[in-house]
C-alpha positions as a Python dict, from the first residue, in 0.01 Angstrom:
ca = {
    (1, 'M'): (0, 0, 0),
    (2, 'E'): (247, 248, 32),
    (3, 'N'): (120, 646, 119),
    (4, 'K'): (-205, 531, -35),
    (5, 'T'): (-506, 643, 257),
    (6, 'D'): (-808, 357, 224),
    (7, 'V'): (-767, 54, 336),
    (8, 'V'): (-997, -152, 287),
    (9, 'I'): (-895, -445, 478),
    (10, 'L'): (-1039, -257, 756),
    (11, 'R'): (-1340, -162, 705),
    (12, 'G'): (-1593, -222, 990),
    (13, 'K'): (-1269, -384, 1154),
    (14, 'I'): (-972, -346, 1498),
    (15, 'A'): (-730, -253, 1318),
    (16, 'I'): (-284, -318, 1464),
    (17, 'A'): (-63, -15, 1366),
    (18, 'A'): (231, -136, 1371),
    (19, 'V'): (453, 273, 1423),
    (20, 'D'): (776, 445, 1409),
    (21, 'F'): (904, 700, 1298),
    (22, 'H'): (979, 595, 948),
    (23, 'K'): (666, 319, 824),
    (24, 'T'): (367, 223, 956),
    (25, 'R'): (271, -155, 903),
    (26, 'I'): (-116, -194, 928),
    (27, 'Y'): (-307, -610, 1023),
    (28, 'A'): (-636, -658, 1046),
    (29, 'L'): (-711, -814, 1323),
    (30, 'D'): (-812, -1117, 1122),
    (31, 'Q'): (-577, -1068, 843),
    (32, 'D'): (-410, -1390, 797),
    (33, 'S'): (-94, -1469, 949),
    (34, 'D'): (35, -1476, 599),
    (35, 'D'): (-90, -1186, 436),
    (36, 'R'): (115, -890, 421),
    (37, 'P'): (43, -465, 616),
    (38, 'E'): (-37, -232, 438),
    (39, 'T'): (265, 25, 452),
    (40, 'V'): (196, 385, 498),
    (41, 'T'): (593, 479, 489),
    (42, 'A'): (713, 851, 570),
    (43, 'E'): (854, 1038, 226),
    (44, 'D'): (1177, 1263, 333),
    (45, 'P'): (1415, 1347, 104),
    (46, 'R'): (1662, 1511, 282),
    (47, 'N'): (1676, 1197, 502),
    (48, 'S'): (1550, 1433, 809),
    (49, 'Y'): (1349, 1198, 981),
    (50, 'H'): (1713, 942, 1000),
    (51, 'N'): (1764, 1053, 1323),
    (52, 'V'): (1496, 1219, 1500),
    (53, 'Y'): (1646, 1275, 1826),
    (54, 'H'): (1993, 1428, 1779),
    (55, 'R'): (2181, 1649, 1984),
    (56, 'A'): (2432, 1813, 1668),
    (57, 'G'): (2466, 2216, 1809),
    (58, 'N'): (2196, 2156, 1971),
    (59, 'P'): (2310, 2133, 2308),
    (60, 'D'): (1940, 2099, 2563),
    (61, 'G'): (1935, 1750, 2296),
    (62, 'T'): (1553, 1837, 2234),
    (63, 'Y'): (1336, 1702, 1892),
    (64, 'E'): (1329, 1828, 1541),
    (65, 'A'): (949, 1826, 1413),
    (66, 'D'): (855, 1552, 1246),
    (67, 'N'): (657, 1446, 986),
    (68, 'D'): (238, 1612, 1042),
    (69, 'E'): (230, 1524, 649),
    (70, 'Y'): (297, 1127, 713),
    (71, 'W'): (83, 1171, 991),
    (72, 'K'): (-194, 1263, 848),
    (73, 'L'): (-180, 956, 577),
    (74, 'L'): (-204, 714, 896),
    (75, 'C'): (-500, 891, 981),
    (76, 'E'): (-683, 939, 631),
    (77, 'S'): (-523, 510, 654),
    (78, 'L'): (-658, 418, 950),
    (79, 'H'): (-1052, 599, 947),
    (80, 'D'): (-1239, 348, 836),
    (81, 'A'): (-1090, 86, 1074),
    (82, 'N'): (-1377, 15, 1412),
    (83, 'G'): (-1103, 50, 1670),
    (84, 'I'): (-702, 120, 1607),
    (85, 'V'): (-409, -105, 1854),
    (86, 'L'): (-136, 63, 1844),
    (87, 'L'): (268, -104, 1837),
    (88, 'T'): (507, 58, 1969),
    (89, 'N'): (872, 64, 2014),
    (90, 'G'): (995, 397, 2232),
    (91, 'T'): (958, 597, 2548),
    (92, 'G'): (852, 925, 2634),
    (93, 'K'): (971, 1194, 2284),
    (94, 'A'): (1118, 915, 2125),
    (95, 'N'): (742, 767, 2147),
    (96, 'A'): (664, 777, 1780),
    (97, 'G'): (242, 645, 1897),
    (98, 'H'): (294, 903, 2145),
    (99, 'H'): (327, 1167, 1859),
    (100, 'F'): (50, 1027, 1666),
    (101, 'L'): (-185, 988, 1848),
    (102, 'A'): (-59, 1407, 2017),
    (103, 'Y'): (-242, 1429, 1576),
    (104, 'A'): (-444, 1234, 1600),
    (105, 'Q'): (-626, 1373, 1914),
    (106, 'K'): (-580, 1777, 1740),
    (107, 'H'): (-639, 1705, 1365),
    (108, 'F'): (-840, 1390, 1329),
    (109, 'S'): (-1046, 1370, 1658),
    (110, 'E'): (-1246, 1060, 1526),
    (111, 'V'): (-977, 793, 1483),
    (112, 'A'): (-780, 957, 1772),
    (113, 'A'): (-1120, 781, 1959),
    (114, 'K'): (-1059, 498, 1850),
    (115, 'I'): (-729, 431, 1972),
    (116, 'L'): (-754, 96, 2215),
    (117, 'G'): (-503, 86, 2399),
    (118, 'E'): (-37, 112, 2268),
    (119, 'V'): (137, -167, 2313),
    (120, 'R'): (529, -177, 2354),
    (121, 'C'): (749, -348, 2163),
    (122, 'D'): (1018, -425, 1949),
    (123, 'I'): (818, -381, 1548),
    (124, 'S'): (1189, -393, 1443),
    (125, 'D'): (1240, -735, 1625),
    (126, 'L'): (919, -854, 1504),
    (127, 'T'): (803, -1049, 1160),
    (128, 'D'): (493, -976, 1070),
    (129, 'P'): (361, -1309, 1090),
    (130, 'Q'): (474, -1219, 1464),
    (131, 'L'): (238, -877, 1472),
}
């Protein structure tokens, strides 16, 4: 689904969204484990999102603004789901799920209301069938 906004497999279902700052894999809860997930990828023409946290020229170590277009595309991709479970692998400001939820609450309240919970796990080490 590379950057499309209509994920038909989610219509009326619970979505599992493995969210990070670069890419989100989206599954329907009853999806066959052999099926590939839908994918939403952050566009990064300047390669600026490869490392959201940095100290170069930034002694207090604050975070760069992340990609609102990516969060918007993700909200549009999840709008048909009945519920959403976020899988994330960070904590605090490094948690992409928190960034996504904050964006959704501000701009897509109907999507934010569908978020059932968040599970922190190492999503980069989980295969598609495991997720």
